[in-house]
Coordinates of C-alpha atoms in Angstrom, one line a residue:
Chain N
M1 CA -65.8 -12.2 -1.0
V2 CA -67.6 -9.1 -2.3
E3 CA -71.2 -8.4 -1.6
M4 CA -72.9 -5.3 -2.9
Q5 CA -76.5 -4.7 -1.9
G6 CA -78.7 -1.9 -3.3
V7 CA -75.7 0.4 -3.9
H8 CA -76.4 3.9 -5.2
K9 CA -74.0 6.6 -6.0
W10 CA -74.2 10.1 -7.2
F11 CA -71.7 12.5 -8.6
D12 CA -73.4 15.8 -7.6
Q13 CA -76.8 15.4 -9.4
F14 CA -75.7 12.7 -11.7
H15 CA -76.9 9.2 -10.6
V16 CA -73.9 7.0 -11.5
L17 CA -74.9 3.7 -9.8
K18 CA -78.5 2.7 -9.6
D19 CA -79.4 -0.1 -7.2
V20 CA -76.4 -2.3 -8.0
N21 CA -76.5 -5.8 -6.5
L22 CA -73.5 -8.0 -7.0
C23 CA -72.1 -11.1 -5.2
V24 CA -68.6 -12.4 -6.0
A25 CA -67.5 -15.7 -4.6
R26 CA -63.9 -16.7 -3.8
G27 CA -62.0 -17.6 -7.0
E28 CA -64.6 -16.1 -9.2
R29 CA -63.5 -14.2 -12.3
I30 CA -65.9 -11.5 -13.4
V31 CA -65.7 -9.3 -16.5
I32 CA -67.7 -6.1 -16.5
C33 CA -68.4 -4.4 -19.8
G34 CA -70.6 -1.7 -21.1
P35 CA -70.5 1.6 -23.0
S36 CA -68.4 4.4 -21.6
G37 CA -70.0 6.4 -18.8
S38 CA -72.1 3.4 -17.8
G39 CA -70.6 3.3 -14.3
K40 CA -68.5 0.2 -14.6
S41 CA -65.3 1.9 -13.4
T42 CA -67.1 3.6 -10.6
L43 CA -68.5 0.2 -9.6
I44 CA -65.2 -1.5 -9.0
R45 CA -63.7 1.7 -7.5
C46 CA -66.4 1.5 -4.9
I47 CA -65.1 -1.9 -3.9
N48 CA -61.9 -0.4 -2.5
R49 CA -63.6 2.9 -1.7
L50 CA -61.7 5.0 -4.1
E51 CA -65.3 6.1 -4.6
E52 CA -67.7 6.5 -1.8
H53 CA -71.2 5.0 -2.2
Q54 CA -74.1 6.9 -0.7
R55 CA -76.7 4.2 -0.2
G56 CA -76.6 0.5 0.2
R57 CA -74.1 -1.9 1.6
I58 CA -70.7 -3.1 0.4
V59 CA -69.0 -5.9 2.3
V60 CA -65.5 -7.0 1.2
D61 CA -64.0 -10.1 2.8
G62 CA -66.3 -9.7 5.8
L63 CA -65.6 -6.0 6.4
E64 CA -68.3 -3.5 5.6
L65 CA -67.1 -0.3 4.0
T66 CA -68.2 2.7 6.0
S67 CA -66.5 5.9 6.8
D68 CA -64.3 4.0 9.3
V69 CA -60.8 4.7 8.1
K70 CA -59.3 1.6 9.7
H71 CA -61.7 -0.7 7.8
I72 CA -61.0 1.1 4.6
E73 CA -57.3 0.7 4.9
K74 CA -57.6 -2.9 5.8
V75 CA -59.8 -3.6 2.8
R76 CA -57.5 -1.7 0.5
S77 CA -54.5 -3.8 1.7
E78 CA -56.5 -6.9 0.8
V79 CA -57.7 -5.7 -2.5
G80 CA -55.3 -5.1 -5.4
M81 CA -56.0 -2.7 -8.1
V82 CA -54.6 -2.2 -11.6
F83 CA -55.4 1.1 -13.4
Q84 CA -55.8 2.0 -17.0
H85 CA -52.8 4.4 -16.8
F86 CA -50.6 2.1 -14.7
N87 CA -50.0 4.8 -12.1
L88 CA -46.5 3.5 -11.2
F89 CA -44.5 5.8 -8.9
P90 CA -42.1 7.4 -11.3
H91 CA -39.6 8.5 -8.7
L92 CA -39.0 4.9 -7.5
T93 CA -37.4 2.0 -9.4
V94 CA -39.5 -1.0 -10.4
L95 CA -38.4 -2.9 -7.4
E96 CA -39.0 0.0 -5.0
N97 CA -42.5 0.3 -6.4
C98 CA -43.1 -3.3 -5.5
V99 CA -41.7 -3.3 -2.0
L100 CA -43.1 0.1 -0.9
A101 CA -46.5 -1.1 0.3
P102 CA -45.4 -4.4 1.8
M103 CA -42.7 -2.6 3.8
W104 CA -44.9 0.3 5.0
V105 CA -48.3 -1.4 5.4
R106 CA -47.4 -4.9 6.2
K107 CA -44.1 -4.0 7.9
T108 CA -42.3 -6.7 6.0
P109 CA -38.5 -6.4 6.3
R110 CA -36.9 -5.0 3.2
R111 CA -34.9 -8.1 2.3
E112 CA -37.9 -10.3 2.5
A113 CA -40.1 -7.9 0.6
E114 CA -37.5 -7.6 -2.2
K115 CA -37.3 -11.4 -2.4
A116 CA -41.0 -11.7 -2.8
A117 CA -41.1 -8.8 -5.2
M118 CA -38.5 -10.5 -7.4
E119 CA -40.7 -13.6 -7.5
F120 CA -43.7 -11.7 -8.7
L121 CA -41.6 -9.8 -11.2
E122 CA -40.5 -13.1 -12.5
R123 CA -44.1 -14.2 -12.7
V124 CA -45.0 -11.2 -14.9
R125 CA -41.8 -11.9 -16.8
I126 CA -39.7 -8.8 -16.3
P127 CA -37.3 -9.5 -13.4
E128 CA -34.5 -8.0 -15.5
Q129 CA -36.1 -4.5 -15.3
A130 CA -36.1 -4.4 -11.5
K131 CA -33.5 -1.7 -11.2
K132 CA -35.0 0.6 -13.9
F133 CA -37.4 3.5 -13.4
P134 CA -41.0 3.2 -14.8
G135 CA -40.2 6.0 -17.4
Q136 CA -37.7 3.7 -19.0
L137 CA -40.2 0.9 -19.7
S138 CA -42.8 0.4 -22.4
G139 CA -46.5 0.6 -21.6
G140 CA -47.0 -3.1 -21.6
Q141 CA -44.0 -3.6 -19.2
Q142 CA -45.3 -0.8 -16.9
Q143 CA -48.7 -2.5 -16.7
R144 CA -47.1 -5.8 -15.9
V145 CA -45.1 -4.1 -13.2
A146 CA -48.3 -2.6 -11.9
I147 CA -49.8 -6.0 -11.6
A148 CA -46.7 -7.3 -9.8
R149 CA -46.8 -4.4 -7.4
S150 CA -50.4 -5.2 -6.5
L151 CA -49.6 -8.9 -6.1
C152 CA -46.8 -8.1 -3.7
M153 CA -49.4 -7.2 -1.1
R154 CA -50.8 -10.8 -1.6
P155 CA -54.3 -9.5 -2.2
K156 CA -57.4 -11.7 -1.9
I157 CA -59.1 -9.9 -4.7
M158 CA -57.8 -8.1 -7.8
L159 CA -59.6 -5.3 -9.5
F160 CA -58.7 -4.3 -13.1
D161 CA -59.9 -1.0 -14.4
E162 CA -59.5 -1.2 -18.2
P163 CA -55.9 -2.5 -17.9
T164 CA -55.3 -2.7 -21.6
S165 CA -57.1 0.4 -22.9
A166 CA -54.1 2.7 -22.8
L167 CA -51.7 0.2 -24.4
D168 CA -50.5 0.1 -28.0
P169 CA -52.0 -2.9 -29.7
E170 CA -48.9 -5.0 -29.8
M171 CA -48.6 -4.8 -26.0
I172 CA -52.1 -5.9 -25.1
K173 CA -51.3 -9.6 -25.4
E174 CA -48.4 -9.6 -23.0
V175 CA -50.6 -8.0 -20.3
L176 CA -53.6 -10.3 -21.0
D177 CA -51.3 -13.3 -20.8
V178 CA -50.2 -12.3 -17.3
M179 CA -53.9 -11.8 -16.4
V180 CA -54.8 -15.2 -17.7
G181 CA -52.0 -16.8 -15.7
L182 CA -53.3 -15.0 -12.7
A183 CA -56.8 -16.3 -13.3
E184 CA -55.5 -19.8 -13.6
S185 CA -53.8 -19.5 -10.2
G186 CA -57.3 -19.1 -8.7
M187 CA -57.3 -15.4 -8.0
T188 CA -60.6 -13.7 -7.4
M189 CA -60.8 -11.1 -10.2
L190 CA -63.1 -8.3 -11.2
C191 CA -62.2 -6.9 -14.5
V192 CA -63.5 -3.9 -16.4
T193 CA -62.4 -4.5 -20.0
H194 CA -63.5 -4.6 -23.6
E195 CA -61.3 -7.5 -24.4
M196 CA -64.0 -10.0 -25.2
G197 CA -61.5 -12.7 -26.1
F198 CA -60.3 -12.5 -22.5
A199 CA -63.9 -12.6 -21.2
K200 CA -64.6 -15.7 -23.2
T201 CA -61.6 -17.7 -22.1
V202 CA -61.3 -16.5 -18.5
A203 CA -64.5 -15.2 -17.0
N204 CA -67.0 -17.2 -15.0
R205 CA -69.5 -14.5 -15.4
V206 CA -69.9 -11.5 -17.7
I207 CA -71.8 -8.4 -16.4
F208 CA -73.2 -5.8 -18.8
M209 CA -73.8 -2.4 -17.4
D210 CA -75.5 0.6 -19.0
E211 CA -76.5 3.9 -17.4
G212 CA -75.5 2.9 -13.9
E213 CA -77.5 -0.4 -13.9
I214 CA -76.5 -4.0 -14.3
I215 CA -78.5 -4.9 -17.3
E216 CA -77.4 -8.5 -17.8
E217 CA -75.3 -11.0 -16.0
N218 CA -74.5 -14.4 -17.5
E219 CA -71.9 -17.1 -18.2
P220 CA -69.7 -15.9 -21.1
E221 CA -70.9 -18.7 -23.5
A222 CA -74.6 -17.7 -23.0
F223 CA -73.8 -14.0 -22.8
F224 CA -72.1 -13.8 -26.1
T225 CA -74.4 -16.2 -28.0
H226 CA -77.8 -15.4 -26.6
P227 CA -77.8 -11.9 -25.1
Q228 CA -81.2 -11.3 -23.5
H229 CA -81.5 -7.6 -23.7
E230 CA -81.7 -5.3 -26.7
R231 CA -79.1 -3.0 -25.2
T232 CA -76.7 -5.8 -24.7
R233 CA -77.2 -7.0 -28.3
L234 CA -76.6 -3.5 -29.6
F235 CA -73.4 -3.1 -27.5
L236 CA -72.0 -6.5 -28.6
S237 CA -72.8 -5.9 -32.2
Q238 CA -70.9 -2.6 -31.9
I239 CA -67.8 -3.9 -30.3
L240 CA -67.6 -7.2 -32.1
G241 CA -68.7 -5.8 -35.4
H242 CA -65.7 -3.8 -36.4
Chain E
M1 CA -38.6 -11.3 -47.2
A2 CA -36.6 -8.6 -49.0
S3 CA -34.8 -6.1 -46.8
V4 CA -35.2 -2.5 -47.5
P5 CA -31.9 -0.7 -48.1
R6 CA -31.1 1.9 -45.5
T7 CA -30.1 5.4 -46.2
A8 CA -26.5 6.0 -45.2
E9 CA -25.9 8.5 -42.4
L10 CA -24.2 11.7 -43.7
P11 CA -22.1 14.2 -41.8
P12 CA -23.7 17.7 -41.3
P13 CA -22.7 20.4 -43.9
A14 CA -19.3 21.9 -43.2
A15 CA -20.3 25.6 -43.1
S16 CA -22.6 25.0 -40.1
T17 CA -19.9 23.7 -37.7
G18 CA -16.7 25.1 -36.2
V19 CA -15.9 28.5 -34.7
L20 CA -16.6 30.4 -37.9
G21 CA -19.9 28.6 -38.4
W22 CA -20.9 29.4 -34.9
L23 CA -20.0 33.1 -35.2
R24 CA -21.8 33.4 -38.4
K25 CA -24.9 31.6 -37.1
N26 CA -25.2 33.4 -33.7
L27 CA -23.6 36.8 -34.1
F28 CA -23.5 37.9 -37.7
D29 CA -26.5 36.2 -39.4
S30 CA -28.0 39.5 -40.6
P31 CA -26.8 43.1 -41.0
L32 CA -28.9 44.1 -37.9
N33 CA -27.4 41.3 -35.8
G34 CA -24.0 42.2 -37.0
A35 CA -24.5 45.9 -35.9
L36 CA -25.9 44.8 -32.5
T37 CA -22.9 42.6 -32.0
L38 CA -20.5 45.4 -32.7
L39 CA -22.5 47.8 -30.4
A40 CA -22.4 45.2 -27.6
L41 CA -18.6 44.8 -28.0
Y42 CA -18.2 48.6 -27.8
L43 CA -20.3 48.8 -24.6
L44 CA -18.2 46.0 -23.1
Y45 CA -15.1 48.0 -24.0
L46 CA -16.5 51.1 -22.3
I47 CA -17.5 49.3 -19.1
V48 CA -15.2 46.4 -18.4
P49 CA -11.7 48.0 -18.5
P50 CA -12.6 50.8 -16.1
V51 CA -14.1 48.4 -13.7
I52 CA -11.1 46.2 -13.8
E53 CA -8.9 49.2 -13.3
W54 CA -10.9 50.4 -10.3
A55 CA -11.2 47.0 -8.7
F56 CA -7.8 45.5 -9.3
V57 CA -5.2 47.6 -11.1
N58 CA -5.5 50.9 -9.1
A59 CA -6.8 49.3 -6.0
D60 CA -5.0 49.5 -2.6
W61 CA -4.8 46.2 -0.8
R62 CA -2.4 46.9 2.0
G63 CA -2.5 49.2 5.0
T64 CA -4.4 49.8 8.2
R65 CA -5.7 53.3 7.9
S66 CA -7.8 55.2 5.4
E67 CA -4.7 57.4 4.6
D68 CA -3.1 54.2 3.2
C69 CA -5.5 54.5 0.3
S70 CA -4.6 56.5 -2.8
R71 CA -8.2 56.9 -3.7
L72 CA -7.4 56.2 -7.4
G73 CA -9.1 52.8 -7.2
A74 CA -10.9 50.7 -4.7
C75 CA -9.7 50.8 -1.1
W76 CA -9.9 47.2 -0.1
V77 CA -8.0 48.1 3.1
F78 CA -11.4 49.2 4.4
I79 CA -12.9 45.8 3.9
H80 CA -9.7 44.2 5.3
V81 CA -9.7 46.2 8.5
R82 CA -13.4 45.8 9.1
L83 CA -13.6 42.2 8.0
N84 CA -14.0 40.8 11.5
Q85 CA -17.0 43.0 12.1
F86 CA -18.5 42.1 8.8
M87 CA -18.2 38.5 9.6
Y88 CA -19.1 38.3 13.3
G89 CA -20.6 41.7 14.3
F90 CA -19.7 42.4 17.9
Y91 CA -19.4 38.8 18.9
P92 CA -16.5 38.8 21.4
L93 CA -13.2 38.1 19.6
D94 CA -12.1 35.3 21.9
Q95 CA -15.4 33.5 21.5
Q96 CA -15.6 33.7 17.7
W97 CA -14.3 30.2 17.4
R98 CA -17.8 29.1 18.5
V99 CA -19.3 30.7 15.4
N100 CA -16.7 29.1 13.2
A101 CA -17.4 25.7 14.9
A102 CA -21.1 26.0 14.3
I103 CA -20.6 26.7 10.6
A104 CA -17.9 24.0 10.3
L105 CA -20.2 21.5 11.9
L106 CA -23.0 22.3 9.6
V107 CA -20.7 22.0 6.6
A108 CA -19.4 18.7 7.9
L109 CA -22.9 17.4 8.3
V110 CA -24.3 18.6 4.9
A111 CA -21.2 17.7 2.8
P112 CA -21.8 13.9 2.9
L113 CA -25.3 14.4 1.4
F114 CA -23.5 15.4 -1.9
F115 CA -21.9 12.0 -2.2
K116 CA -24.0 9.4 -3.8
R117 CA -22.8 6.4 -2.0
F118 CA -23.1 7.2 1.6
A119 CA -24.8 4.6 3.7
W120 CA -25.8 6.9 6.6
K121 CA -27.6 9.5 4.5
G122 CA -31.0 8.6 6.0
A123 CA -29.7 9.0 9.6
L124 CA -28.0 12.2 8.8
I125 CA -31.0 14.3 7.8
P126 CA -32.8 14.0 11.2
V127 CA -29.5 14.8 12.9
I128 CA -29.2 18.0 10.8
L129 CA -32.9 18.9 11.4
F130 CA -33.2 18.1 15.1
V131 CA -29.8 17.6 16.8
Y132 CA -27.8 20.2 15.0
P133 CA -30.1 23.2 15.9
V134 CA -29.8 22.4 19.6
V135 CA -26.0 22.1 19.4
A136 CA -25.7 25.2 17.4
F137 CA -28.0 27.1 19.8
Y138 CA -25.8 26.3 22.8
L139 CA -22.7 26.9 20.8
L140 CA -23.8 30.4 19.7
V141 CA -25.8 31.5 22.7
G142 CA -23.7 29.8 25.4
G143 CA -24.5 30.1 29.1
R144 CA -24.1 26.4 29.5
F145 CA -21.4 23.7 29.3
G146 CA -18.8 26.2 30.4
L147 CA -19.5 28.5 27.5
V148 CA -19.8 32.3 28.2
H149 CA -23.2 33.7 27.4
V150 CA -23.2 35.9 24.3
E151 CA -26.2 38.1 24.0
T152 CA -27.9 38.0 20.6
S153 CA -27.6 41.8 20.4
K154 CA -23.9 41.3 19.9
W155 CA -24.4 39.0 17.0
G156 CA -23.9 40.4 13.6
G157 CA -22.3 40.4 10.2
L158 CA -22.4 37.5 7.8
S159 CA -22.8 35.0 10.7
L160 CA -26.0 36.7 11.7
T161 CA -27.2 36.7 8.1
L162 CA -26.5 33.0 7.9
V163 CA -28.2 32.2 11.2
I164 CA -31.4 34.0 10.0
A165 CA -31.2 32.5 6.5
V166 CA -30.6 28.9 7.7
V167 CA -33.2 29.0 10.4
G168 CA -35.7 30.6 8.0
M169 CA -35.1 27.9 5.4
V170 CA -35.1 25.0 7.8
A171 CA -38.4 26.2 9.3
A172 CA -40.0 27.5 6.1
L173 CA -39.9 24.2 4.2
P174 CA -41.7 21.9 6.6
L175 CA -44.1 24.7 7.6
G176 CA -44.8 25.4 4.0
V177 CA -45.5 21.7 3.3
L178 CA -47.9 21.5 6.1
L179 CA -49.7 24.8 5.1
A180 CA -49.9 23.5 1.5
L181 CA -51.4 20.2 2.6
G182 CA -53.8 22.1 4.9
R183 CA -54.9 24.3 2.0
R184 CA -55.8 21.2 0.0
A185 CA -57.6 19.5 2.8
T186 CA -61.1 19.9 1.3
R187 CA -62.5 17.5 3.8
M188 CA -61.5 19.7 6.7
P189 CA -63.0 23.1 5.9
V190 CA -62.0 24.8 9.1
L191 CA -58.3 23.8 8.8
K192 CA -58.4 24.7 5.2
A193 CA -59.8 28.2 5.9
L194 CA -57.2 28.8 8.6
C195 CA -54.4 27.9 6.2
V196 CA -55.8 30.0 3.4
A197 CA -56.2 32.9 5.8
F198 CA -52.6 32.6 7.1
I199 CA -51.1 32.3 3.6
E200 CA -53.0 35.1 2.1
L201 CA -52.5 37.4 5.1
V202 CA -48.8 36.9 5.3
R203 CA -48.2 37.0 1.6
G204 CA -50.2 40.2 1.3
V205 CA -48.0 42.1 3.6
P206 CA -44.4 43.3 3.1
L207 CA -41.7 41.5 5.2
I208 CA -40.7 44.9 6.7
T209 CA -44.2 45.2 8.1
I210 CA -44.0 41.8 9.7
L211 CA -40.6 42.6 11.2
F212 CA -41.9 45.9 12.5
M213 CA -44.9 44.3 14.0
S214 CA -42.9 41.6 15.7
S215 CA -40.4 44.0 17.1
V216 CA -42.4 47.1 17.9
M217 CA -46.0 46.1 18.3
L218 CA -45.7 42.6 19.7
P219 CA -44.3 43.8 23.1
F220 CA -47.5 45.9 23.6
F221 CA -49.6 42.8 23.4
L222 CA -47.5 40.7 25.7
P223 CA -48.0 40.8 29.4
E224 CA -45.6 43.1 31.2
G225 CA -42.2 41.6 32.1
L226 CA -42.4 39.0 29.4
S227 CA -40.2 39.8 26.5
F228 CA -38.8 37.9 23.6
D229 CA -35.3 38.2 22.3
K230 CA -35.2 40.6 19.4
L231 CA -33.4 38.1 17.2
L232 CA -35.9 35.4 18.1
R233 CA -38.8 37.7 17.0
A234 CA -37.0 38.4 13.7
L235 CA -36.4 34.7 13.2
I236 CA -40.1 33.9 13.7
G237 CA -41.1 36.7 11.4
V238 CA -38.8 35.7 8.6
A239 CA -39.7 32.0 9.0
L240 CA -43.5 32.6 8.9
F241 CA -43.1 35.0 6.0
A242 CA -41.1 32.5 4.0
S243 CA -43.4 29.6 4.9
A244 CA -46.4 31.4 3.3
Y245 CA -44.5 31.7 0.0
M246 CA -43.2 28.1 0.4
A247 CA -46.7 26.9 0.9
E248 CA -47.8 28.2 -2.5
V249 CA -44.8 26.8 -4.2
V250 CA -45.4 23.4 -2.7
R251 CA -49.1 23.6 -3.6
G252 CA -48.1 24.2 -7.2
G253 CA -46.1 21.0 -7.1
L254 CA -48.9 19.1 -5.5
Q255 CA -51.2 20.2 -8.3
G256 CA -48.7 18.9 -10.9
I257 CA -49.0 15.3 -9.6
A258 CA -51.6 13.2 -11.4
K259 CA -54.6 12.1 -9.3
G260 CA -53.8 8.5 -10.2
Q261 CA -50.6 8.6 -8.1
A262 CA -52.6 9.3 -4.9
E263 CA -55.2 6.7 -5.9
A264 CA -52.6 4.0 -6.6
A265 CA -50.8 4.7 -3.3
V266 CA -54.1 4.6 -1.3
A267 CA -55.3 1.5 -3.2
L268 CA -52.2 -0.3 -2.0
G269 CA -53.3 0.3 1.6
L270 CA -51.1 3.3 2.4
G271 CA -52.8 5.8 4.6
Y272 CA -53.0 9.5 4.0
W273 CA -49.7 10.4 5.7
K274 CA -47.8 7.5 4.3
S275 CA -48.9 8.1 0.8
T276 CA -48.3 11.8 1.1
A277 CA -44.8 11.3 2.5
L278 CA -43.7 8.4 0.3
V279 CA -45.4 8.9 -3.0
I280 CA -46.9 12.4 -3.4
M281 CA -44.5 14.8 -1.6
P282 CA -41.2 13.4 -3.1
Q283 CA -42.6 13.9 -6.6
A284 CA -44.2 17.3 -5.8
L285 CA -41.1 18.7 -4.2
K286 CA -38.9 17.5 -7.0
L287 CA -41.2 19.2 -9.5
V288 CA -40.8 22.6 -7.7
I289 CA -37.1 22.6 -6.8
P290 CA -36.6 25.7 -8.9
G291 CA -39.5 27.4 -7.0
I292 CA -38.2 26.3 -3.6
V293 CA -34.7 27.5 -4.4
N294 CA -36.2 30.7 -5.7
T295 CA -37.9 31.3 -2.4
F296 CA -34.7 30.4 -0.5
I297 CA -32.7 32.9 -2.5
G298 CA -35.3 35.6 -1.9
L299 CA -35.3 34.7 1.8
F300 CA -31.5 34.9 1.9
K301 CA -31.5 38.4 0.5
D302 CA -34.5 39.5 2.5
T303 CA -32.6 38.9 5.7
S304 CA -30.9 42.2 5.0
L305 CA -34.2 43.9 6.1
V306 CA -33.6 43.0 9.7
L307 CA -31.4 46.1 9.7
I308 CA -34.6 48.2 10.3
I309 CA -35.3 46.5 13.6
G310 CA -31.8 47.1 14.8
L311 CA -30.1 43.9 13.9
F312 CA -26.7 44.3 12.2
D313 CA -26.5 41.6 9.6
L314 CA -23.8 41.6 6.8
L315 CA -25.3 44.6 5.0
G316 CA -26.2 46.3 8.3
S317 CA -22.6 46.1 9.7
I318 CA -21.3 47.4 6.4
Q319 CA -23.6 50.4 6.6
A320 CA -22.5 50.9 10.2
A321 CA -18.9 50.9 9.1
N322 CA -19.6 53.3 6.3
A323 CA -20.7 55.8 8.9
D324 CA -17.3 55.6 10.7
P325 CA -15.7 59.1 10.5
N326 CA -12.3 57.6 10.0
W327 CA -13.5 55.8 6.9
L328 CA -15.8 58.2 5.1
G329 CA -16.2 57.8 1.4
F330 CA -15.6 54.1 1.1
S331 CA -19.3 53.0 0.9
T332 CA -18.9 51.8 -2.7
E333 CA -16.3 49.3 -1.6
G334 CA -18.6 48.1 1.2
Y335 CA -21.5 47.7 -1.1
V336 CA -19.5 45.9 -3.8
F337 CA -18.2 43.6 -1.1
A338 CA -21.7 42.9 0.2
G339 CA -23.0 42.3 -3.3
C340 CA -20.2 39.8 -4.0
V341 CA -20.9 37.9 -0.8
Y342 CA -24.6 37.7 -1.4
W343 CA -24.0 36.7 -5.0
V344 CA -21.6 33.9 -4.0
F345 CA -24.2 32.4 -1.7
C346 CA -27.2 32.8 -4.0
F347 CA -25.3 31.5 -7.0
S348 CA -24.2 28.4 -5.1
M349 CA -27.8 27.8 -4.1
S350 CA -28.8 28.1 -7.7
R351 CA -26.1 25.7 -8.9
Y352 CA -27.0 23.3 -6.2
S353 CA -30.6 23.3 -7.3
Q354 CA -29.6 22.5 -10.9
W355 CA -27.4 19.7 -9.8
L356 CA -30.2 18.3 -7.6
E357 CA -32.7 18.5 -10.4
K358 CA -30.4 16.6 -12.7
K359 CA -29.7 14.0 -10.0
L360 CA -33.3 13.4 -9.2
H361 CA -34.5 13.2 -12.7
T362 CA -35.9 9.8 -13.4
G363 CA -39.0 10.5 -15.5
H364 CA -38.0 10.1 -19.1
R365 CA -34.5 8.8 -18.9
R366 CA -34.1 6.1 -21.5

């Protein structure tokens, strides 16, 4: 589904991604972790070209990402993304947030889009909030709406960029539960997160990044019990130690 | 689990409420404030009664000639006699229904927007923006559909003010939005430079200069025989001037929108124009309603400057009437009347913007 070959990226002089190679198969669930500034967010943001890569190849669902706007928009409509800060549209109700893209990108009739949106809102367990505005919801509810909004486009791949980092502790579980449910339904997922419990239960593969490189890549069991690299060990001891 | 007893809610202390409490807290809470309050009351006593006496008690309301006025108070006869000119300029009397019709039509089209439950709202806005101007143009100018042609040089008074203001506003907002977007188009440096140059040039020049340029200098540059209507030139000048200001107001709004909003819209597959129109612009415009209305109010009052290129708007026609030898010495009445009319329009715009802000507020309502 996703293929990255020799991807490099710079922010001005700063080399953010250094020769990243990554293959994601259909239905795979990948967790990406690493210290802050290691390039993990940039990596997944390259997949729907919120960031532009400067060298290498990225192919998503058979479409190579170049400066071709048509390709980019096609890829974006097939790839859902959930952000750390939810980024719901505050001027629209929950339901309107959900039907906006299906109606304007897929040209789905409103009635049909609303019906589908209600199904997804039910799946993330907040159908009763459909008429409210995002500002009236808690962080956990907003993030679940954001997930539902992405799902309404019926994406083939879902990207999660630290979806629980901005949440109060008591709300993390409700979001993770939704994500686990999504994983069980067979969705292809790439997830930047520090929730190691989630990585253990859900991921097929865990990727550790540092300073723009993929340092280590392994199945969760092996990754957590026998990390191969010194840097991975240090990182794991730091986040699991407290 | 033992429950913690809650503290009972108490009423606020008695001395802090009621009329006396309010007076004490706001007007007499210190010797200095008390003195200032008394001074302010004295000033009001000095100013208000004479004004009321002049404007109402001693004023003359009836009559047809300046001799009917006692000159002890305001001579509203002057306004009354000249009212038609103040409203319509020299628009032919028997054709003035056309001006009224144009205004009534606009009011009829805009009024439904104020009601929340109105199913055709979406269809109404394009009608107002695209169909109405054409209808209004033929109504006012005529020359077609059996309507007599009325030259724009005969237009005047409040109706001319309204024409300039409405055209200016309707043109300035979309133009300003486009200019603001152009100024932010970092990926298109040429377009960006053009927008920046236009905004900075127009904003750096007084409106009078632009009006002069368009009425005096433009004809020199145009090929012989080709001439634009004077009103049209003023309209273009006013619209361009206001759009430069509007662009900066809108840009301020765009900067207030978090980057995540555009990213989320784009990540859903919405293209640049769709994400701008559906996600970014509604939020940005809502954010700068006070600024937009501020520009509109400024524009409304700036229309009085068209006087200098020989168009007689409300203020212009009042000044023309002041110079009438039969009515010398009544300019105060004229200016007070003009001030009141401008104030009514500007204050309504201000109230409307506050109502709109409240209505569109969804951010933190809980």
